[in-house]
PDB file of N, CA and C in Angstrom:
ATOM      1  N   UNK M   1     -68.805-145.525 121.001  1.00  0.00           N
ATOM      2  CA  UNK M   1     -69.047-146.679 121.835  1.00  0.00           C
ATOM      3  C   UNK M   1     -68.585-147.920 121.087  1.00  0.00           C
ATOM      4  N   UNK M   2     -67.936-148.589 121.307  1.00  0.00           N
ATOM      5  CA  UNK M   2     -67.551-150.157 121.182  1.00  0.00           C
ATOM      6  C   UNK M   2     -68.270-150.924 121.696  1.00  0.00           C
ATOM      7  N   UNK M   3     -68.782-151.877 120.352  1.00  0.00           N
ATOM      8  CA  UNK M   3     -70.137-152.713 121.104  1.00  0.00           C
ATOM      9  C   UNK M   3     -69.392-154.036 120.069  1.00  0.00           C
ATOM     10  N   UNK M   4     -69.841-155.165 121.146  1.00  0.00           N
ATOM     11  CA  UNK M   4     -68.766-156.823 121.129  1.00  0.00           C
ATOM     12  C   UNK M   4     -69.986-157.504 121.412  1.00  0.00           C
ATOM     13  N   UNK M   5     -69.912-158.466 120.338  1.00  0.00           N
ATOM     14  CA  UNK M   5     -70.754-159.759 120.928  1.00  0.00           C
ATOM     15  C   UNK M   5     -69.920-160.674 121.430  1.00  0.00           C
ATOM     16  N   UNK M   6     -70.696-160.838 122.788  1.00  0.00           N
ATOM     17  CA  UNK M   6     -70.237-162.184 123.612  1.00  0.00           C
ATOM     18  C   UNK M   6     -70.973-163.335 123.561  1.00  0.00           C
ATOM     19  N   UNK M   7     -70.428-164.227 124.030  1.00  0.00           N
ATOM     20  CA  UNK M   7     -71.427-165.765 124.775  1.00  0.00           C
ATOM     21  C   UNK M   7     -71.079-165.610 125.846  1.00  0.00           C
ATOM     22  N   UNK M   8     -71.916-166.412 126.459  1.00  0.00           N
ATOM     23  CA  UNK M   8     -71.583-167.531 127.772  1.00  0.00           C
ATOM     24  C   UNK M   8     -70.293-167.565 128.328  1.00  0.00           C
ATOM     25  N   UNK M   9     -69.927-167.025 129.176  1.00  0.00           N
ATOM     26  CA  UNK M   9     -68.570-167.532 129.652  1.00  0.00           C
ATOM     27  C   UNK M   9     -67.432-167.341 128.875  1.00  0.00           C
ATOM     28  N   UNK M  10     -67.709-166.150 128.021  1.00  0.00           N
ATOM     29  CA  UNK M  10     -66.451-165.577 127.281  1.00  0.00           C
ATOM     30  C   UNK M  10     -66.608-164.258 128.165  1.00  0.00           C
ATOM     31  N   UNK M  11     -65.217-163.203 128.045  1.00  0.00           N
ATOM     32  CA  UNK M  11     -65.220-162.300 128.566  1.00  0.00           C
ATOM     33  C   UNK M  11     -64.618-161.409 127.878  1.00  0.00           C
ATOM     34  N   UNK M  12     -64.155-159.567 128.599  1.00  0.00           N
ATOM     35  CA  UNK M  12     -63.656-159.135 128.102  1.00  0.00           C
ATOM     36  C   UNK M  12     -62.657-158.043 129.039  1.00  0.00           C
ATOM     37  N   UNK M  13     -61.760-157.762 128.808  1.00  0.00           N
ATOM     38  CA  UNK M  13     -60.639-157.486 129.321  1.00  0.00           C
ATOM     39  C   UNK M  13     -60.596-156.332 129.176  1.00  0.00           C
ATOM     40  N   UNK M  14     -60.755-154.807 130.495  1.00  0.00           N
ATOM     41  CA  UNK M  14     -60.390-153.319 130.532  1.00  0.00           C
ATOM     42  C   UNK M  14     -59.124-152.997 131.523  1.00  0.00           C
ATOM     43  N   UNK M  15     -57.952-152.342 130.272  1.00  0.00           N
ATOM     44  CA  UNK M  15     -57.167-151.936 131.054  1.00  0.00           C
ATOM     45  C   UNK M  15     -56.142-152.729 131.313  1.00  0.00           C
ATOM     46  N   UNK M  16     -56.402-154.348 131.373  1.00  0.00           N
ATOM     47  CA  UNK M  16     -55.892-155.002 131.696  1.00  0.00           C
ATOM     48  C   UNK M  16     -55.610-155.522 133.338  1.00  0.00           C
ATOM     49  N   UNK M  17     -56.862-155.186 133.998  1.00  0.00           N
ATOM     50  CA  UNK M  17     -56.756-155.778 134.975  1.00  0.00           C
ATOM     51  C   UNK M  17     -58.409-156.156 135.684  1.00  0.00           C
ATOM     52  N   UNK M  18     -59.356-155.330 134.706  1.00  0.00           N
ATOM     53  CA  UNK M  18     -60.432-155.639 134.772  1.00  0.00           C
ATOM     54  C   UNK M  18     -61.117-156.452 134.017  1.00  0.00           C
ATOM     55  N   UNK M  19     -61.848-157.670 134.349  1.00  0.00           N
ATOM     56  CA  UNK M  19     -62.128-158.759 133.696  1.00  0.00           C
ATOM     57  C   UNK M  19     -63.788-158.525 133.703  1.00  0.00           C
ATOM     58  N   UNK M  20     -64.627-158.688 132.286  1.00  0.00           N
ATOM     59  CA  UNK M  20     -66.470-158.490 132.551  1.00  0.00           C
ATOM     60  C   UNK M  20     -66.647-159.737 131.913  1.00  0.00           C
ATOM     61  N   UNK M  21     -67.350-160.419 132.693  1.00  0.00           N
ATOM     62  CA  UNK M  21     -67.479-161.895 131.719  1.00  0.00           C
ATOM     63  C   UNK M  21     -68.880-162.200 132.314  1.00  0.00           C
ATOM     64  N   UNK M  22     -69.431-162.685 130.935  1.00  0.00           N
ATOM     65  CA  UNK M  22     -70.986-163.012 130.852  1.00  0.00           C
ATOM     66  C   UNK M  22     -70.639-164.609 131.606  1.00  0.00           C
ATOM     67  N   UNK M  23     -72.037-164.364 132.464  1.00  0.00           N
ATOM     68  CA  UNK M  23     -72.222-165.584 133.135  1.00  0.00           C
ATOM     69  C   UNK M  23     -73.327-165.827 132.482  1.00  0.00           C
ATOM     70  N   UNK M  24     -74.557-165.708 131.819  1.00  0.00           N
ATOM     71  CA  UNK M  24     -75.491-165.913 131.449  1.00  0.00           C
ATOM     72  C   UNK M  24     -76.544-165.534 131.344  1.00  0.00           C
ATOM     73  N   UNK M  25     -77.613-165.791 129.928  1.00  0.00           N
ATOM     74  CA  UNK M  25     -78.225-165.053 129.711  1.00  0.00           C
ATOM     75  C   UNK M  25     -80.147-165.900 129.412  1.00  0.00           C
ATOM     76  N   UNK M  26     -80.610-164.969 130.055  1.00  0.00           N
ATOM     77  CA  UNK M  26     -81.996-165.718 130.153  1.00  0.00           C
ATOM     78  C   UNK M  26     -82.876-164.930 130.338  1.00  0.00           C
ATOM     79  N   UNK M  27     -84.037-164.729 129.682  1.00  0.00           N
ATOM     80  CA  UNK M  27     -85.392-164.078 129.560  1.00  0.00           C
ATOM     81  C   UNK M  27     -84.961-162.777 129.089  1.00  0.00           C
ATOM     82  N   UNK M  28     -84.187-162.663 128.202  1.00  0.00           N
ATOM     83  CA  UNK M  28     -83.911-161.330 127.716  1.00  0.00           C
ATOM     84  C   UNK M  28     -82.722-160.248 128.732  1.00  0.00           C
ATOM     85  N   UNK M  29     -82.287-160.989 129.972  1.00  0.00           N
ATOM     86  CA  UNK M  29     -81.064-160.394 130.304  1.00  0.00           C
ATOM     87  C   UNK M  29     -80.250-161.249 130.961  1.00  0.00           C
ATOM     88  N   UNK M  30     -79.154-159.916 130.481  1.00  0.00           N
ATOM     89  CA  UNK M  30     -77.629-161.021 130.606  1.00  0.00           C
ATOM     90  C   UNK M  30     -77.289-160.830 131.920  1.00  0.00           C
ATOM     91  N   UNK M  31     -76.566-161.959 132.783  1.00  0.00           N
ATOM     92  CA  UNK M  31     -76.178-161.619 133.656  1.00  0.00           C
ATOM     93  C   UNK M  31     -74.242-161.569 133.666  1.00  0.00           C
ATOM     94  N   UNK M  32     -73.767-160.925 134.199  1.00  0.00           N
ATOM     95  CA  UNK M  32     -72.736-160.489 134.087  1.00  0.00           C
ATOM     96  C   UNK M  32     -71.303-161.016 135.125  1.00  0.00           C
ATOM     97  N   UNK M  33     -70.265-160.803 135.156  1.00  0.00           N
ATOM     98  CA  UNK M  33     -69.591-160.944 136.568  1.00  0.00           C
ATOM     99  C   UNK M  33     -68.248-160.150 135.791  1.00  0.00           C
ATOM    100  N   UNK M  34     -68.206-159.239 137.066  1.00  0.00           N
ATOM    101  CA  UNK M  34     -66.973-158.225 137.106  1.00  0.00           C
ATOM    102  C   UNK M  34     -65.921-158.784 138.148  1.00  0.00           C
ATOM    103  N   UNK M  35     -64.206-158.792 137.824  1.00  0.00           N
ATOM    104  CA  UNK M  35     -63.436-159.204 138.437  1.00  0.00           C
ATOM    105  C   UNK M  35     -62.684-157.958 138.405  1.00  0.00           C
ATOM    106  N   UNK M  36     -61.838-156.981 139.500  1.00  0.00           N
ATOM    107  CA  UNK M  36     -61.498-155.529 139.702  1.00  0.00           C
ATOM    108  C   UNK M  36     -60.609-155.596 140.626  1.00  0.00           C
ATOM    109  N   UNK M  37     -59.406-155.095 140.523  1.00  0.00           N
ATOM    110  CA  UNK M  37     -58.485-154.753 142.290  1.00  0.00           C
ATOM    111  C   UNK M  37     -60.388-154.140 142.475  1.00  0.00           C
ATOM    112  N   UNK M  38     -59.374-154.052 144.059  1.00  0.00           N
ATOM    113  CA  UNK M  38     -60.565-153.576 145.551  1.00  0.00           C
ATOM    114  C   UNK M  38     -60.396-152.401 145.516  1.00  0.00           C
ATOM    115  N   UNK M  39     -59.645-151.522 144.810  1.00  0.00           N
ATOM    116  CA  UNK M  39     -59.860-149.824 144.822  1.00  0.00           C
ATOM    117  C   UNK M  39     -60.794-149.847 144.212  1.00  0.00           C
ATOM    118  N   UNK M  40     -61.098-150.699 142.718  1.00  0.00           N
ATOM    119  CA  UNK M  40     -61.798-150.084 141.809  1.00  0.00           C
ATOM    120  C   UNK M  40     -63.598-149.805 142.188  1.00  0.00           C
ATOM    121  N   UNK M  41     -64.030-148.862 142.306  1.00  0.00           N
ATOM    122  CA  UNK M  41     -65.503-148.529 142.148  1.00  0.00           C
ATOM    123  C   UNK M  41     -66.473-149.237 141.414  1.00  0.00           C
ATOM    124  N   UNK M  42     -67.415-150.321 142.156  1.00  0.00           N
ATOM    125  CA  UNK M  42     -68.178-150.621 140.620  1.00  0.00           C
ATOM    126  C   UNK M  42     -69.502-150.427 141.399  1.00  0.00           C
ATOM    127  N   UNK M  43     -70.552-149.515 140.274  1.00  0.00           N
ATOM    128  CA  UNK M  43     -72.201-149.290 140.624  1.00  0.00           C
ATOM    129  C   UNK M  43     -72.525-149.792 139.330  1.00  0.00           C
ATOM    130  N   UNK M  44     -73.853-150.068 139.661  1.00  0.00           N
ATOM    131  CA  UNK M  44     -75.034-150.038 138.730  1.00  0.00           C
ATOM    132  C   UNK M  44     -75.354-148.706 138.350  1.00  0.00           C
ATOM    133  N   UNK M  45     -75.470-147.847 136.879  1.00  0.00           N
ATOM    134  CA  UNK M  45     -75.163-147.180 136.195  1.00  0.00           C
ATOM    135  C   UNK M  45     -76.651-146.235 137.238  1.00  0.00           C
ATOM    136  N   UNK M  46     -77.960-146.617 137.239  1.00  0.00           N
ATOM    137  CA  UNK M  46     -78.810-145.680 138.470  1.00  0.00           C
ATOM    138  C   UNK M  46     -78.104-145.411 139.608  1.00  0.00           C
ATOM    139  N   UNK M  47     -77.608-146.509 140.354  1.00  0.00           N
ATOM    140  CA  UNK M  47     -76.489-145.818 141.642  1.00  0.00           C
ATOM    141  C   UNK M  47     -75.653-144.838 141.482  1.00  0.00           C
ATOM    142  N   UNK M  48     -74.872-144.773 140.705  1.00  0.00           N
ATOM    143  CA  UNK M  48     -74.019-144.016 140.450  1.00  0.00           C
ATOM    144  C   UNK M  48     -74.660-142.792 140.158  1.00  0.00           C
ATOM    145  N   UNK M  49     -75.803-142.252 139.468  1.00  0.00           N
ATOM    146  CA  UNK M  49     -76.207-141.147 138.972  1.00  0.00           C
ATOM    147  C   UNK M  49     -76.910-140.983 140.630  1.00  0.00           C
ATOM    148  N   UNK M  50     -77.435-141.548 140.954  1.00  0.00           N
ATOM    149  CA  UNK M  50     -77.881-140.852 142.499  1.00  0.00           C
ATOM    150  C   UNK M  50     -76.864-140.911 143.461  1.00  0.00           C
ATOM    151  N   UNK M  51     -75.824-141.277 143.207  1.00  0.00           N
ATOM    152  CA  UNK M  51     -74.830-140.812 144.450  1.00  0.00           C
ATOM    153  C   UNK M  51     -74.255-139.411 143.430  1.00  0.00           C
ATOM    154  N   UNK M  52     -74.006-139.433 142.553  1.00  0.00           N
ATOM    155  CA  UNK M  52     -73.757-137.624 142.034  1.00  0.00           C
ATOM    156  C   UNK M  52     -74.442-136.832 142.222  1.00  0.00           C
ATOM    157  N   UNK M  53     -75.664-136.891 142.085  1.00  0.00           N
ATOM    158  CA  UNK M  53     -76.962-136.254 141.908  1.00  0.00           C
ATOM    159  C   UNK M  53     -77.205-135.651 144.169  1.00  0.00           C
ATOM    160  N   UNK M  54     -76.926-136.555 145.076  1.00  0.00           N
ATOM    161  CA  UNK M  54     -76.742-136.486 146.437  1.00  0.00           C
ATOM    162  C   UNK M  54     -75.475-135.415 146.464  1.00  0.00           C
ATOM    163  N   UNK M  55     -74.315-135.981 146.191  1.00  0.00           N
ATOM    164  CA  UNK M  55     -73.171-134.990 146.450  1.00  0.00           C
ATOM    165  C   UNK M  55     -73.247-133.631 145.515  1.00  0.00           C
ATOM    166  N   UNK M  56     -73.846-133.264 144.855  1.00  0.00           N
ATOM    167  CA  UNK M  56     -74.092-132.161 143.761  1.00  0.00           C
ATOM    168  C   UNK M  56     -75.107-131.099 145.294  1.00  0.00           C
ATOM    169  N   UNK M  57     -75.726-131.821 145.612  1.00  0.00           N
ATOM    170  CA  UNK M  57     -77.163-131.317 146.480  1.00  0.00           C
ATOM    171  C   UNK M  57     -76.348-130.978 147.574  1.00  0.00           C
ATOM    172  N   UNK M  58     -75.503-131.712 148.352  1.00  0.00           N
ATOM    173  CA  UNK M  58     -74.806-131.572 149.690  1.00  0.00           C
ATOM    174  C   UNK M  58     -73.324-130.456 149.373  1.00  0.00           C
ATOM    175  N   UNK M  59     -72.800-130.531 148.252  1.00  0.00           N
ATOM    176  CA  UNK M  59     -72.125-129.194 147.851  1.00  0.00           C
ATOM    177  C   UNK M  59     -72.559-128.011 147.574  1.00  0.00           C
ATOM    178  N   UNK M  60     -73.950-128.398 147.609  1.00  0.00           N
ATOM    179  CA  UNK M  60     -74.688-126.159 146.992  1.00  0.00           C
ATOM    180  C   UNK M  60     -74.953-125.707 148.640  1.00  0.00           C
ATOM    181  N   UNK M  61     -75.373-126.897 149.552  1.00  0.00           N
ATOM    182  CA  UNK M  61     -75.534-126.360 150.803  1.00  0.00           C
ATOM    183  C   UNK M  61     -75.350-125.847 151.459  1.00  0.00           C
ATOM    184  N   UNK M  62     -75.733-124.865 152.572  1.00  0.00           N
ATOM    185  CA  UNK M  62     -74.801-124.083 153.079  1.00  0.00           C
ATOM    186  C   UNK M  62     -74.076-124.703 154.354  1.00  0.00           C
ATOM    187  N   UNK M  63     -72.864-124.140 154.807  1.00  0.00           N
ATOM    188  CA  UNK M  63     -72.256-125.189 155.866  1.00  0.00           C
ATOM    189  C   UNK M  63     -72.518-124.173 157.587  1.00  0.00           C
ATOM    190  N   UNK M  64     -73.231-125.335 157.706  1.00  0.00           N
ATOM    191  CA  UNK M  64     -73.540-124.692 159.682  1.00  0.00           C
ATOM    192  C   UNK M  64     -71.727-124.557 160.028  1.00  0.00           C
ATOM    193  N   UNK M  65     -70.857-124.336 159.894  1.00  0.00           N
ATOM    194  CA  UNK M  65     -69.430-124.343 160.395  1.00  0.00           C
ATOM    195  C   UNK M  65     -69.895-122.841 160.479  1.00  0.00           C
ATOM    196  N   UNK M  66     -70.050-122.583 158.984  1.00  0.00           N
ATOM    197  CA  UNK M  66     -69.542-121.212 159.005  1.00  0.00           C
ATOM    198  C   UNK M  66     -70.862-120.111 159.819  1.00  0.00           C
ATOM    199  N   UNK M  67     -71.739-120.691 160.150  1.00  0.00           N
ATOM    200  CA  UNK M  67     -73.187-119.584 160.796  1.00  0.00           C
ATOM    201  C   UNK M  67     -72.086-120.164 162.267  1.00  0.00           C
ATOM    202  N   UNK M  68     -71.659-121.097 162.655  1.00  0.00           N
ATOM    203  CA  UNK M  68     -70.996-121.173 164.170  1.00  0.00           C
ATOM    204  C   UNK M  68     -69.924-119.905 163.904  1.00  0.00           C
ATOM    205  N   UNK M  69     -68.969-120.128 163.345  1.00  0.00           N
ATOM    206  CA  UNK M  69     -67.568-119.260 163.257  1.00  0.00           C
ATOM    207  C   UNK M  69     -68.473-117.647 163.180  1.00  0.00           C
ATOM    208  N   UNK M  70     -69.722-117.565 162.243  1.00  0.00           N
ATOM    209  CA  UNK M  70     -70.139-116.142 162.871  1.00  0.00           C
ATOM    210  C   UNK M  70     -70.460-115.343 164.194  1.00  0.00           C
ATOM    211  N   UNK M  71     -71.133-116.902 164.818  1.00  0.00           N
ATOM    212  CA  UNK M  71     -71.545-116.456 166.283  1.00  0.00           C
ATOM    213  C   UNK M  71     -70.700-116.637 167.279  1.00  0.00           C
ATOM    214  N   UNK M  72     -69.203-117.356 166.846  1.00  0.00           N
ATOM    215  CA  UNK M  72     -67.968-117.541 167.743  1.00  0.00           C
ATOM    216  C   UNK M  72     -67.458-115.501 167.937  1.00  0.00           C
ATOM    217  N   UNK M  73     -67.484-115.087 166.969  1.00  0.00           N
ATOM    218  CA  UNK M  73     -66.846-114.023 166.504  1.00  0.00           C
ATOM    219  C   UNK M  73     -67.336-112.647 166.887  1.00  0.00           C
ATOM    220  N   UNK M  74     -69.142-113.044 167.466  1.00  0.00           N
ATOM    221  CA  UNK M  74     -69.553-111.509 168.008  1.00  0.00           C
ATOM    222  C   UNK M  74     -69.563-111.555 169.284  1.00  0.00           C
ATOM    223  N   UNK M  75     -68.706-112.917 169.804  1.00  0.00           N
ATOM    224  CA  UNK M  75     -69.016-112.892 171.075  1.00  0.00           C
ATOM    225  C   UNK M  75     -67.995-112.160 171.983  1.00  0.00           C
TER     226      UNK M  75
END
């Protein structure tokens, strides 16, 4: 892990097209601002683990397609 001290209104540059720059910091947290093209994905690090954690659950499932395509088939 690469760990940078910032200030205020300094930032830091991923990739080169993603910009994270501290907007400010008060009562013990920083607040942040992300600049990203519009493809790029950005969550809060809990979001992200519950949208994996959802699609992990909805891939073990079983798919009603296939109980239809059984009962298409004895008919």
């Amino acid at each position: 892990m690469l760990v940078l001290t910032r200030k205020p209104e300094e930032s830091i540059i991923l990739g080169g097209n993603i910009e994270i720059k501290v907007l400010g910091i008060e009562d013990g947290k920083v607040k942040i601002g992300i600049k990203a093209p519009r493809d790029v994905d950005i969550y809060r690090k809990e979001v992200y683990l519950e949208i994996q954690e959802e699609n992990k659950q909805a891939a073990g499932k079983s798919s009603n397609a296939e109980a239809l395509k059984d009962i298409m088939k004895s008919k």
